[in-house]
PDB file of C-alpha atoms and ligand atoms in Angstrom:
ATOM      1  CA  UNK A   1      18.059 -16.990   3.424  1.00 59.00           C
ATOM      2  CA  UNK A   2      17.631 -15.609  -0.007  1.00 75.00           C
ATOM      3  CA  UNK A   3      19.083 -13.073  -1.812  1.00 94.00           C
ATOM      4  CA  UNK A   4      15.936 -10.443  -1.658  1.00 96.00           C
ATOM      5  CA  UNK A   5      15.062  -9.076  -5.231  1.00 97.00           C
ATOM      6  CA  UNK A   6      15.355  -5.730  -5.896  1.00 98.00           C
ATOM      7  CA  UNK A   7      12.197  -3.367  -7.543  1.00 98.00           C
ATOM      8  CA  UNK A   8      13.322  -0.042  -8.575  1.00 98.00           C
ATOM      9  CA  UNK A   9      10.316   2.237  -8.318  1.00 98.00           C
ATOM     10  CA  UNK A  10      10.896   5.468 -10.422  1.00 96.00           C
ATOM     11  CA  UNK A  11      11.111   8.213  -7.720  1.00 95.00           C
ATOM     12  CA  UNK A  12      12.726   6.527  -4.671  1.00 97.00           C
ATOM     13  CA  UNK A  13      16.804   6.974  -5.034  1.00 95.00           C
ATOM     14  CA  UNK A  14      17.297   3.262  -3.244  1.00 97.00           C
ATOM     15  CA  UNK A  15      16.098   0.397  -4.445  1.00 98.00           C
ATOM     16  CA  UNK A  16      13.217  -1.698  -2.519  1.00 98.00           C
ATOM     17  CA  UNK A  17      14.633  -4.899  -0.890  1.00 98.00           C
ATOM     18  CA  UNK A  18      18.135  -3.242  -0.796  1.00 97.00           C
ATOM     19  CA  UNK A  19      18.191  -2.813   2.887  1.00 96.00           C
ATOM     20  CA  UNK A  20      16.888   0.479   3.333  1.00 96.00           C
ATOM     21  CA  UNK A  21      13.190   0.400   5.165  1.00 97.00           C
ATOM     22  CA  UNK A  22      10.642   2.319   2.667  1.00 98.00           C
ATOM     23  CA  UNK A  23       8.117   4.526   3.987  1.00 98.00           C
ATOM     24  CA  UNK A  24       5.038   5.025   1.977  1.00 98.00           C
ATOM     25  CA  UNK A  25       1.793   6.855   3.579  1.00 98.00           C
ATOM     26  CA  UNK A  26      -0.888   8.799   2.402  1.00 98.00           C
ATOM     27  CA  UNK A  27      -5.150   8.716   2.517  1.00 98.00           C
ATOM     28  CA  UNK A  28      -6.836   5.898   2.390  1.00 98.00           C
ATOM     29  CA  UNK A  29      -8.626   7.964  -0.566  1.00 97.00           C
ATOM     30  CA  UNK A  30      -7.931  10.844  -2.397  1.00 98.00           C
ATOM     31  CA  UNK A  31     -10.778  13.034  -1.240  1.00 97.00           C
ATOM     32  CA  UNK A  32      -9.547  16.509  -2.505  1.00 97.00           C
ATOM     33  CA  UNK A  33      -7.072  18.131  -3.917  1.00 97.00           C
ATOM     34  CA  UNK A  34      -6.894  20.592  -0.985  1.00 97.00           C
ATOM     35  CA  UNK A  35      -6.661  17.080   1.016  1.00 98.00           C
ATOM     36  CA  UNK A  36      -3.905  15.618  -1.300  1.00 98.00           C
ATOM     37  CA  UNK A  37      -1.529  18.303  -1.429  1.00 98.00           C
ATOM     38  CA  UNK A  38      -1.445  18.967   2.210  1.00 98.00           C
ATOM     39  CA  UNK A  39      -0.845  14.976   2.723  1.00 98.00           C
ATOM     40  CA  UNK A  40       2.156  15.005   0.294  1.00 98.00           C
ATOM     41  CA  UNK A  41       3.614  18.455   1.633  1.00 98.00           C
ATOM     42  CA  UNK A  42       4.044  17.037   4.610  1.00 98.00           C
ATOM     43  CA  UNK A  43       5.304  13.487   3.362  1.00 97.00           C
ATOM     44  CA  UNK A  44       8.156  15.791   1.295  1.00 96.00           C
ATOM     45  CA  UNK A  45       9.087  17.473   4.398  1.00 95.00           C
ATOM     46  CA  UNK A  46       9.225  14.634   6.477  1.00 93.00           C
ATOM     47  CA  UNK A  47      10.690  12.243   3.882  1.00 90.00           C
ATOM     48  CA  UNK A  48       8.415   9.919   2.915  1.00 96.00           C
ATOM     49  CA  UNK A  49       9.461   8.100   0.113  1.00 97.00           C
ATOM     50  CA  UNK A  50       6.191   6.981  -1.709  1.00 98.00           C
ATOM     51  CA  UNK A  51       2.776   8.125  -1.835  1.00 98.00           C
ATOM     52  CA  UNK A  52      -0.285   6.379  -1.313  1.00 98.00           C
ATOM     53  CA  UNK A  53      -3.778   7.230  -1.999  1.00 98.00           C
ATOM     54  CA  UNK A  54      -7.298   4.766  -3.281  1.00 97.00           C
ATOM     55  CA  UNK A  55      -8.980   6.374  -6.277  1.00 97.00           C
ATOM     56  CA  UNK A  56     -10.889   3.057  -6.726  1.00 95.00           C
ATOM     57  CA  UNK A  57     -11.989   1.533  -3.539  1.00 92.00           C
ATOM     58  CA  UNK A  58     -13.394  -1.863  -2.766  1.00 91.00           C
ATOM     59  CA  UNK A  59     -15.622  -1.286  -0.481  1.00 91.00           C
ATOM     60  CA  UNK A  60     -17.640  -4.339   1.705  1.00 91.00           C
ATOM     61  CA  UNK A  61     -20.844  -2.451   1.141  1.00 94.00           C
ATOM     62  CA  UNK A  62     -22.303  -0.772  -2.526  1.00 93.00           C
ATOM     63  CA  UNK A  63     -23.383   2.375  -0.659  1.00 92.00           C
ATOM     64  CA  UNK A  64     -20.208   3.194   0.942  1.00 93.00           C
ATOM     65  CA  UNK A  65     -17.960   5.752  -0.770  1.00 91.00           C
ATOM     66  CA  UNK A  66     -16.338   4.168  -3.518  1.00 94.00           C
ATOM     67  CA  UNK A  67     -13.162   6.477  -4.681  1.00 92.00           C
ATOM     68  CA  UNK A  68     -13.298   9.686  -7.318  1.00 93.00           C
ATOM     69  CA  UNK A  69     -12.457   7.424  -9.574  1.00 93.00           C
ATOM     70  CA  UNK A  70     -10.790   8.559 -12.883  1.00 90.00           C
ATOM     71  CA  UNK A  71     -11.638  12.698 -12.127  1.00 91.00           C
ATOM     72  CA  UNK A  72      -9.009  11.773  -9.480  1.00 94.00           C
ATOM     73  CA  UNK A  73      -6.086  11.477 -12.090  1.00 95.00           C
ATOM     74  CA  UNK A  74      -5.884  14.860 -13.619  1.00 94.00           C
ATOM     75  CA  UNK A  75      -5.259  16.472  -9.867  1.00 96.00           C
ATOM     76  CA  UNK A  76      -2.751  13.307  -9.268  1.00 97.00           C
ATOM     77  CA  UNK A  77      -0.703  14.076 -12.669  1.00 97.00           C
ATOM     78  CA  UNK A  78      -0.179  17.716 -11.337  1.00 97.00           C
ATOM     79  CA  UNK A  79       0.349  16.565  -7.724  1.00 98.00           C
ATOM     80  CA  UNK A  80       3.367  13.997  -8.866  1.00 97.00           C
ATOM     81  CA  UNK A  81       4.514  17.147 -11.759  1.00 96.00           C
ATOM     82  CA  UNK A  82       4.965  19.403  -8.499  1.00 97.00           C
ATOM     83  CA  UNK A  83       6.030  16.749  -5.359  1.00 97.00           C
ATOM     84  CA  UNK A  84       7.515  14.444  -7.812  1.00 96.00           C
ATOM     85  CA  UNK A  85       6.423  11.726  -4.844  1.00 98.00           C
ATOM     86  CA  UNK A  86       6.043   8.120  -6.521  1.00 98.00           C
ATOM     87  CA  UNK A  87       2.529   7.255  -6.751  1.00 98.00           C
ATOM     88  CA  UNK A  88       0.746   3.994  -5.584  1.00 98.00           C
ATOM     89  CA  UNK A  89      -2.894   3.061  -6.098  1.00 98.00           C
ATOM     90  CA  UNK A  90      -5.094  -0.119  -6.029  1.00 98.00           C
ATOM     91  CA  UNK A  91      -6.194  -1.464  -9.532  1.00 98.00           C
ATOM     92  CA  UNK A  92      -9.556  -2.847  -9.483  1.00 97.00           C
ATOM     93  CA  UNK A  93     -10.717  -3.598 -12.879  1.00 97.00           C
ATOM     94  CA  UNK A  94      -8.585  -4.342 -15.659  1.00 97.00           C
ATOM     95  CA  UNK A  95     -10.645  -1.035 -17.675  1.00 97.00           C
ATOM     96  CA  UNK A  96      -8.501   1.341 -16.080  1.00 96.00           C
ATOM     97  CA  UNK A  97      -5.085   0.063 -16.191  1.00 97.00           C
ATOM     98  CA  UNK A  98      -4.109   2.242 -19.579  1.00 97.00           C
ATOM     99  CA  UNK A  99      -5.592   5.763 -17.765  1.00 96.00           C
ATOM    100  CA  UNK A 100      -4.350   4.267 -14.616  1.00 97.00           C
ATOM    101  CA  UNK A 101      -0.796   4.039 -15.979  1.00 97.00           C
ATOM    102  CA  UNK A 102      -0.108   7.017 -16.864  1.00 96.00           C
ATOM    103  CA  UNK A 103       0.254   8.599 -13.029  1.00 97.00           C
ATOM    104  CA  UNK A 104       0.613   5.121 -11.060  1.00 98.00           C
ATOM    105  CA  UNK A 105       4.173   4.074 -10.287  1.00 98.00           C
ATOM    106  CA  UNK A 106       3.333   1.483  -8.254  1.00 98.00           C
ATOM    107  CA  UNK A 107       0.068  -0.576  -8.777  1.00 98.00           C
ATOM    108  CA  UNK A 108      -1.578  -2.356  -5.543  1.00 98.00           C
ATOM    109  CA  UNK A 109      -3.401  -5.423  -5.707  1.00 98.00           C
ATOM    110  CA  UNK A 110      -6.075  -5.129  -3.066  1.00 98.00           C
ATOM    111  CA  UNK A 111      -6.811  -8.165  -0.726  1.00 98.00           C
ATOM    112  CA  UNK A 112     -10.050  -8.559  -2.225  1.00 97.00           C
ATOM    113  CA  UNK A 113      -8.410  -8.468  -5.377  1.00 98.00           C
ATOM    114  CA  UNK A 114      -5.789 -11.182  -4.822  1.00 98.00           C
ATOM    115  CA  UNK A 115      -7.808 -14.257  -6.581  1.00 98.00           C
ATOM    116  CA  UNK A 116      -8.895 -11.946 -10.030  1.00 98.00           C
ATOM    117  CA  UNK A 117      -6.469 -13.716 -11.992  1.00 98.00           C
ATOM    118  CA  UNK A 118      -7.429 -11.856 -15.169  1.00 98.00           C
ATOM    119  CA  UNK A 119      -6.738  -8.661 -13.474  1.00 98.00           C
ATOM    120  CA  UNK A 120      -3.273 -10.344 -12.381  1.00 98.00           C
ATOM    121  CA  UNK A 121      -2.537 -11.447 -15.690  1.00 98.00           C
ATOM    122  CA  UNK A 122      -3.496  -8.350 -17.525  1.00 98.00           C
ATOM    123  CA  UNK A 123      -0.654  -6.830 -14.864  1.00 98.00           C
ATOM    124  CA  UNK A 124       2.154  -8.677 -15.753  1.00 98.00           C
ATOM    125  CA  UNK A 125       1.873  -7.385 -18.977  1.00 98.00           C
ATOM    126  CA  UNK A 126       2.459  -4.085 -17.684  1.00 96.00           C
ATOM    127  CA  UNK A 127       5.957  -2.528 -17.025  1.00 93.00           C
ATOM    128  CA  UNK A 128       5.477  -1.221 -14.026  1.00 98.00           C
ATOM    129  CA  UNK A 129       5.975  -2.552 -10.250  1.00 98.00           C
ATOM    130  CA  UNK A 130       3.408  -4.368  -8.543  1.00 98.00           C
ATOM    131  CA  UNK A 131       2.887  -3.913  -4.565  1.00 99.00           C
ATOM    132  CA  UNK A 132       0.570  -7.170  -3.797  1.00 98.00           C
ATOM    133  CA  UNK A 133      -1.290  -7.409  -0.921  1.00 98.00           C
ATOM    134  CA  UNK A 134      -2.093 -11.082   0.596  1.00 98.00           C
ATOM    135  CA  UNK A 135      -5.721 -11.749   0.918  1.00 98.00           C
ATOM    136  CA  UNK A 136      -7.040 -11.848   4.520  1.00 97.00           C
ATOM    137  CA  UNK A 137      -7.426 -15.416   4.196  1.00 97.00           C
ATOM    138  CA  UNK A 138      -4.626 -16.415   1.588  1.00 98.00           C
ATOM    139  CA  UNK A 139      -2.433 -19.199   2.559  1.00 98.00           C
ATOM    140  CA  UNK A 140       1.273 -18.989   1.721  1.00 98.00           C
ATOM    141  CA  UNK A 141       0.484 -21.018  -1.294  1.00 98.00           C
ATOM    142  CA  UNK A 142      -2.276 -19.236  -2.508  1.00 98.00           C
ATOM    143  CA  UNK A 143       0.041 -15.669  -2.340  1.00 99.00           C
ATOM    144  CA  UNK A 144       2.528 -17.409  -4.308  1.00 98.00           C
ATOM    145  CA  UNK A 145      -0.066 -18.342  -6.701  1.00 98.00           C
ATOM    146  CA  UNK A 146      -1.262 -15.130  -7.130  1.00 98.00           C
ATOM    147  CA  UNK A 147       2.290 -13.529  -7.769  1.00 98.00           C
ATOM    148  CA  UNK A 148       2.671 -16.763 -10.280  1.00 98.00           C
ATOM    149  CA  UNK A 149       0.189 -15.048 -12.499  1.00 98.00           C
ATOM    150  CA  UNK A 150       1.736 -12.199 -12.605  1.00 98.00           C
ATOM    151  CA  UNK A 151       5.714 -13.501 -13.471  1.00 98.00           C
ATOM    152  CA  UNK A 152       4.155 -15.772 -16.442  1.00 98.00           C
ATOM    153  CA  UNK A 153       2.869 -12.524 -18.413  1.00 98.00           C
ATOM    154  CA  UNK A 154       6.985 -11.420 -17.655  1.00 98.00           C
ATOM    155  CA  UNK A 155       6.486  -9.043 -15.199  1.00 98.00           C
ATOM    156  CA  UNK A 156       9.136 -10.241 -11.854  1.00 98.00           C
ATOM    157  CA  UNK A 157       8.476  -6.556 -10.480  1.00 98.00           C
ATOM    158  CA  UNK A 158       6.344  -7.496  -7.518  1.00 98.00           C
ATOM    159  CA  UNK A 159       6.583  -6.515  -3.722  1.00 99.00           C
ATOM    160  CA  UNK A 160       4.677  -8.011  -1.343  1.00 99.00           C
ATOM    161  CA  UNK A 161       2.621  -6.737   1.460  1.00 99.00           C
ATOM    162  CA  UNK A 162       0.876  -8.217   4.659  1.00 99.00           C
ATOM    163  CA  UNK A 163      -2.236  -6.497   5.633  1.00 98.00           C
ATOM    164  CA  UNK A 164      -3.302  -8.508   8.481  1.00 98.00           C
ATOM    165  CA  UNK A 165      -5.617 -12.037   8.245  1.00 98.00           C
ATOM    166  CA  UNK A 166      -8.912 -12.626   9.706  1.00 97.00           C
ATOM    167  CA  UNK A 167      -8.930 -14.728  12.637  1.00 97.00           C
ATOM    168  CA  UNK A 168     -11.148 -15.384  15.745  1.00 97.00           C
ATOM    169  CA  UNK A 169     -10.567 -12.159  17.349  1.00 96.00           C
ATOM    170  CA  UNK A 170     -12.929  -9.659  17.216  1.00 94.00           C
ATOM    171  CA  UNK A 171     -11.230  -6.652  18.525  1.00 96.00           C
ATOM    172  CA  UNK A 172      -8.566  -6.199  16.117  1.00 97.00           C
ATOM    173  CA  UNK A 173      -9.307  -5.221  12.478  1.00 97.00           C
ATOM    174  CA  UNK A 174      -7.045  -8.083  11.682  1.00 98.00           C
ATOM    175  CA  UNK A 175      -4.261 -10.333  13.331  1.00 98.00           C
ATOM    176  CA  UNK A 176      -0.997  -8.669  11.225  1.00 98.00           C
ATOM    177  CA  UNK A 177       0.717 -12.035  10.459  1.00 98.00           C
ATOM    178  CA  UNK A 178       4.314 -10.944  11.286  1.00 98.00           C
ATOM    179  CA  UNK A 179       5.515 -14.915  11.357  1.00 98.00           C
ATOM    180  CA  UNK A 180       4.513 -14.275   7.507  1.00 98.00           C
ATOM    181  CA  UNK A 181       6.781 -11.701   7.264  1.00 98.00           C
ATOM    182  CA  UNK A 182       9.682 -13.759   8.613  1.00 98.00           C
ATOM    183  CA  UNK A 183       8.600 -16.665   6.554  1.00 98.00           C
ATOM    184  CA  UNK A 184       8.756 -15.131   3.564  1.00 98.00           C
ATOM    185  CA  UNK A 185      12.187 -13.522   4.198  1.00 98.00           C
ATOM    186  CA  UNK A 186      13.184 -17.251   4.609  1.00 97.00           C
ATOM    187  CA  UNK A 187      11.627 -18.712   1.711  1.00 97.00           C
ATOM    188  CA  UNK A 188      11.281 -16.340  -1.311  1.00 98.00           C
ATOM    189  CA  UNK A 189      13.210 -13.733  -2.230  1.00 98.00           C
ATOM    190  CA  UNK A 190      10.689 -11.084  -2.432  1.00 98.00           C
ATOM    191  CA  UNK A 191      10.563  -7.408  -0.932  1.00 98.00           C
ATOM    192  CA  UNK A 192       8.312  -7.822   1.717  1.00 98.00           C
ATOM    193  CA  UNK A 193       5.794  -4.238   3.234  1.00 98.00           C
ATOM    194  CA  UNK A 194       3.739  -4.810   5.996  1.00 98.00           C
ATOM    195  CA  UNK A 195       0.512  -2.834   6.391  1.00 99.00           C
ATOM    196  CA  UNK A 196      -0.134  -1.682   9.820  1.00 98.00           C
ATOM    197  CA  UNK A 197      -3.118   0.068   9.448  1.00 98.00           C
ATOM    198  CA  UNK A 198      -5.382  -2.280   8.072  1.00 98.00           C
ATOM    199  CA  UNK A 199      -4.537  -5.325  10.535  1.00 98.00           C
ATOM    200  CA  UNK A 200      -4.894  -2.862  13.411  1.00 97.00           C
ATOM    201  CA  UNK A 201      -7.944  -0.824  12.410  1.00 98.00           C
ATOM    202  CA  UNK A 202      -7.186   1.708  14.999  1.00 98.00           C
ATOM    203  CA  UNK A 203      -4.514   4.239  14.793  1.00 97.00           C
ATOM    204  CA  UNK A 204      -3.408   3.720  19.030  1.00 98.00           C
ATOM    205  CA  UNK A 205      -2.107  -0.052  17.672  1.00 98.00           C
ATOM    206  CA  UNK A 206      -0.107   1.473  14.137  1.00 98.00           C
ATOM    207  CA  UNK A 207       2.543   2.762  15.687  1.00 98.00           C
ATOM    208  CA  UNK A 208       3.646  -0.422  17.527  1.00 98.00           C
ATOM    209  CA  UNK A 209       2.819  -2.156  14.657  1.00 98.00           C
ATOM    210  CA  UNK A 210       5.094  -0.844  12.209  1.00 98.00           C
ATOM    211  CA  UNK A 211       8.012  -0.934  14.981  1.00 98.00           C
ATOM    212  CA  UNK A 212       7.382  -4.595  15.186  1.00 98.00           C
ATOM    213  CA  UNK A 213       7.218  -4.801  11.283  1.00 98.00           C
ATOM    214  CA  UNK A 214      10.709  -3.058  11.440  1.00 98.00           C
ATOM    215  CA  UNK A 215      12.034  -5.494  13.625  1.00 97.00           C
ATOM    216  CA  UNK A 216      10.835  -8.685  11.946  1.00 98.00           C
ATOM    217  CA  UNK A 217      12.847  -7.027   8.998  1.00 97.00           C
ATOM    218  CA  UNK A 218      10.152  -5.598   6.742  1.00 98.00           C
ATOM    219  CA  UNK A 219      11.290  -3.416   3.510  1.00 98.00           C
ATOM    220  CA  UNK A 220       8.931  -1.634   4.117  1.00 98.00           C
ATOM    221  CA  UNK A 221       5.905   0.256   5.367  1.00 98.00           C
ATOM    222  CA  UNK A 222       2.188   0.932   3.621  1.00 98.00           C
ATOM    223  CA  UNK A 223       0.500   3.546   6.162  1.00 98.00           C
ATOM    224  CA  UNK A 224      -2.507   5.315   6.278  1.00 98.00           C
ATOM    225  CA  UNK A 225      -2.735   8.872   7.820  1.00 98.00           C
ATOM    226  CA  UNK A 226      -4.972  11.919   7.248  1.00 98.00           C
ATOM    227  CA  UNK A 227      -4.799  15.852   7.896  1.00 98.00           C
ATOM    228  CA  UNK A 228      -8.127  15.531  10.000  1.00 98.00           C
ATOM    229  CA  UNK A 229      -8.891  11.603  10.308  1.00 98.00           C
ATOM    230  CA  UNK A 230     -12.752  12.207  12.140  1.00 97.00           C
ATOM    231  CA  UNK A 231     -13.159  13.766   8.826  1.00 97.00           C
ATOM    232  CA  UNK A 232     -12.044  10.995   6.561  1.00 98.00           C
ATOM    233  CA  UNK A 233     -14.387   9.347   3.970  1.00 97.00           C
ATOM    234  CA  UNK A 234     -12.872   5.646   4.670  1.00 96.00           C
ATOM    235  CA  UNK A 235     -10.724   4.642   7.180  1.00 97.00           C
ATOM    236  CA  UNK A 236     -10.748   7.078   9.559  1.00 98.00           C
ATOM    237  CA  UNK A 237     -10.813   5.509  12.484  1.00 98.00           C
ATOM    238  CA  UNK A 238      -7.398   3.486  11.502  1.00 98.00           C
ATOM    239  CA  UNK A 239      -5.534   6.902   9.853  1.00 98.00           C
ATOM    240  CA  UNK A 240      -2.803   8.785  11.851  1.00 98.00           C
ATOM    241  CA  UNK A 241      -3.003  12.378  12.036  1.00 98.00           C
ATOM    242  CA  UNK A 242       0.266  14.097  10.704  1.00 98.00           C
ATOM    243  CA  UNK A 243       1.724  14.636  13.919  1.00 97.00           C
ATOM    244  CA  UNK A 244       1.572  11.040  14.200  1.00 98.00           C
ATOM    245  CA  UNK A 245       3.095  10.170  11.449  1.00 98.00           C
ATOM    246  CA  UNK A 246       5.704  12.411  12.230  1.00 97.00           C
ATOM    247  CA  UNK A 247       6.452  10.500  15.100  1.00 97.00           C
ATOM    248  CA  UNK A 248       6.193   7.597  13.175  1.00 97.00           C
ATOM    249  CA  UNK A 249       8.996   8.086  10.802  1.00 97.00           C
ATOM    250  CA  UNK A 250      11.377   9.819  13.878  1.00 95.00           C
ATOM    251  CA  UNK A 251      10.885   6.599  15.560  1.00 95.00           C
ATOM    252  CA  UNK A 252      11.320   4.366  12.760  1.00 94.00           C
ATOM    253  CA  UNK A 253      14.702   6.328  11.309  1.00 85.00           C
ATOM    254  CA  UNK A 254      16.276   6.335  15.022  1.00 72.00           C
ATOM    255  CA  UNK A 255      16.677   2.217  14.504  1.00 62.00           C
ATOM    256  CA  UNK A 256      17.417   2.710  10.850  1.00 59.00           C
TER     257      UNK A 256
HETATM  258  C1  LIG B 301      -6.157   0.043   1.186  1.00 68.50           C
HETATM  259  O1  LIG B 301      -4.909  -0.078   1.148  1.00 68.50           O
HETATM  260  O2  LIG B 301      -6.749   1.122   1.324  1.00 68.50           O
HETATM  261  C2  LIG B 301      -6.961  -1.206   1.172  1.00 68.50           C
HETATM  262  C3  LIG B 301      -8.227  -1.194   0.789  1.00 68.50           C
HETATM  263  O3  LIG B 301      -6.300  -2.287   1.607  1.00 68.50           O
HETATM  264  P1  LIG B 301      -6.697  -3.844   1.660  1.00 68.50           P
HETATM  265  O4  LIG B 301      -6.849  -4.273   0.225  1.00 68.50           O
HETATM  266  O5  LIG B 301      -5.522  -4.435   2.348  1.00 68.50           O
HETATM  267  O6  LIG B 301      -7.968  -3.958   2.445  1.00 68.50           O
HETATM  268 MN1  LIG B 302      -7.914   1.838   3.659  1.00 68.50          MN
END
């Protein structure tokens, strides 16, 4: 087994792939700021470590809602100013990594972003910690590959993250890849977050999910919740409510 590397993030007091499971949650998208600030009250109280929110989103479809975009960033600045939760966001297009980083702590790599190589490239010249997310069809190999781009530019700040792969069954989102997860912990020494709520696609499934995640030793969790998920403008149907997540974290902190 090897020695996990560590990533300090700027905002969480431990350092990720030290031992101590992080939590991260949020919106798939920042819709509001009414929205936002009511997600990341509640993550303070309940002691989430991380935020997460889309302001870009790569959606499968043109006319599906496609993230605020850069209007997003001005409420974000003040929402980190007064929560002072770490922020972590997809990337999508190498244009907005200089707005980008000046709010993100954390910059995702989408699964449909995992083979632009440019935009991988153009991220290991940046100092800041990248959370990359296997493609849902990316071998071992081809993860590596993708995290290969990233160290040559200099940047070794990069946590990984299973979302879930495609496979022949229809009912589930995705098939979360949890001998991944133990592979990896065998085989490369990076952080590892698994991603419940995109391999389930329903929110009955997350909690289970992210126990299991626990249990195969994840560092740590990417979850999507929502004050009022019927309401939300992606990703609803996958989203915990807050009383959910709630439970979530109770759960996950008992087997801490
Ligand atoms: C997301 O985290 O909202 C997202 C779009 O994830 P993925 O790239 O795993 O589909
Ligand atoms: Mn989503």
């Amino acid at each position: 087994m090897n020695k996990t590397r560590r990533v300090r993030v700027p905002g969480i007091e431990f350092e990720i792939g030290s031992g101590t499971l992080a939590i991260v949650a949020g919106p798939c998208s920042i819709e509001s700021r009414e929205q936002l600030f009511s997600t990341g009250r509640f993550l303070k109280e309940n002691l989430v470590h991380g935020f997460r929110g889309g302001v870009f989103k790569m959606r499968t479809h043109p006319d599906s809602f496609q993230g605020f975009g850069l209007e997003t960033l001005k409420i974000l600045k003040e929402f980190k100013q007064e929560l002072g939760l770490p922020i972590f966001t997809e990337i999508t297009d190498v244009r907005s990594i200089s707005d980008m980083a000046e709010v993100v702590d954390v910059f995702q790599v989408g699964s449909r972003s995992m083979y632009n190589y440019p935009l991988l490239s153009e991220l290991g010249r940046v100092g800041k910690p990248i959370l990359m997310k296997r493609a849902f069809s990316a071998t071992f190999d081809e993860w590596m590959g993708a995290c290969a781009y990233i160290e040559k530019e200099g940047n070794q700040q990069i946590i990984l993250c299973e979302r879930g792969v495609r496979s022949f069954e229809p009912r589930l989102r995705n098939t979360l890849d949890l001998g991944m997860v133990a592979l990896i912990k065998a085989e490369t020494d990076y952080p590892i977050f698994v991603d419940p709520s995109h391999a389930a696609g329903r929110r009955d499934l997350v909690i289970p999910l992210a126990l299991a995640a626990q249990a195969v030793g994840a560092d740590g969790l990417l979850v999507e919740c929502h004050p009022n998920p019927d309401e939300a403008l992606s990703d609803g149907p996958q989203s915990l409510n807050l009383d959910q997540l709630r439970s979530l974290v109770s759960s996950l902190r008992i087997k801490m």
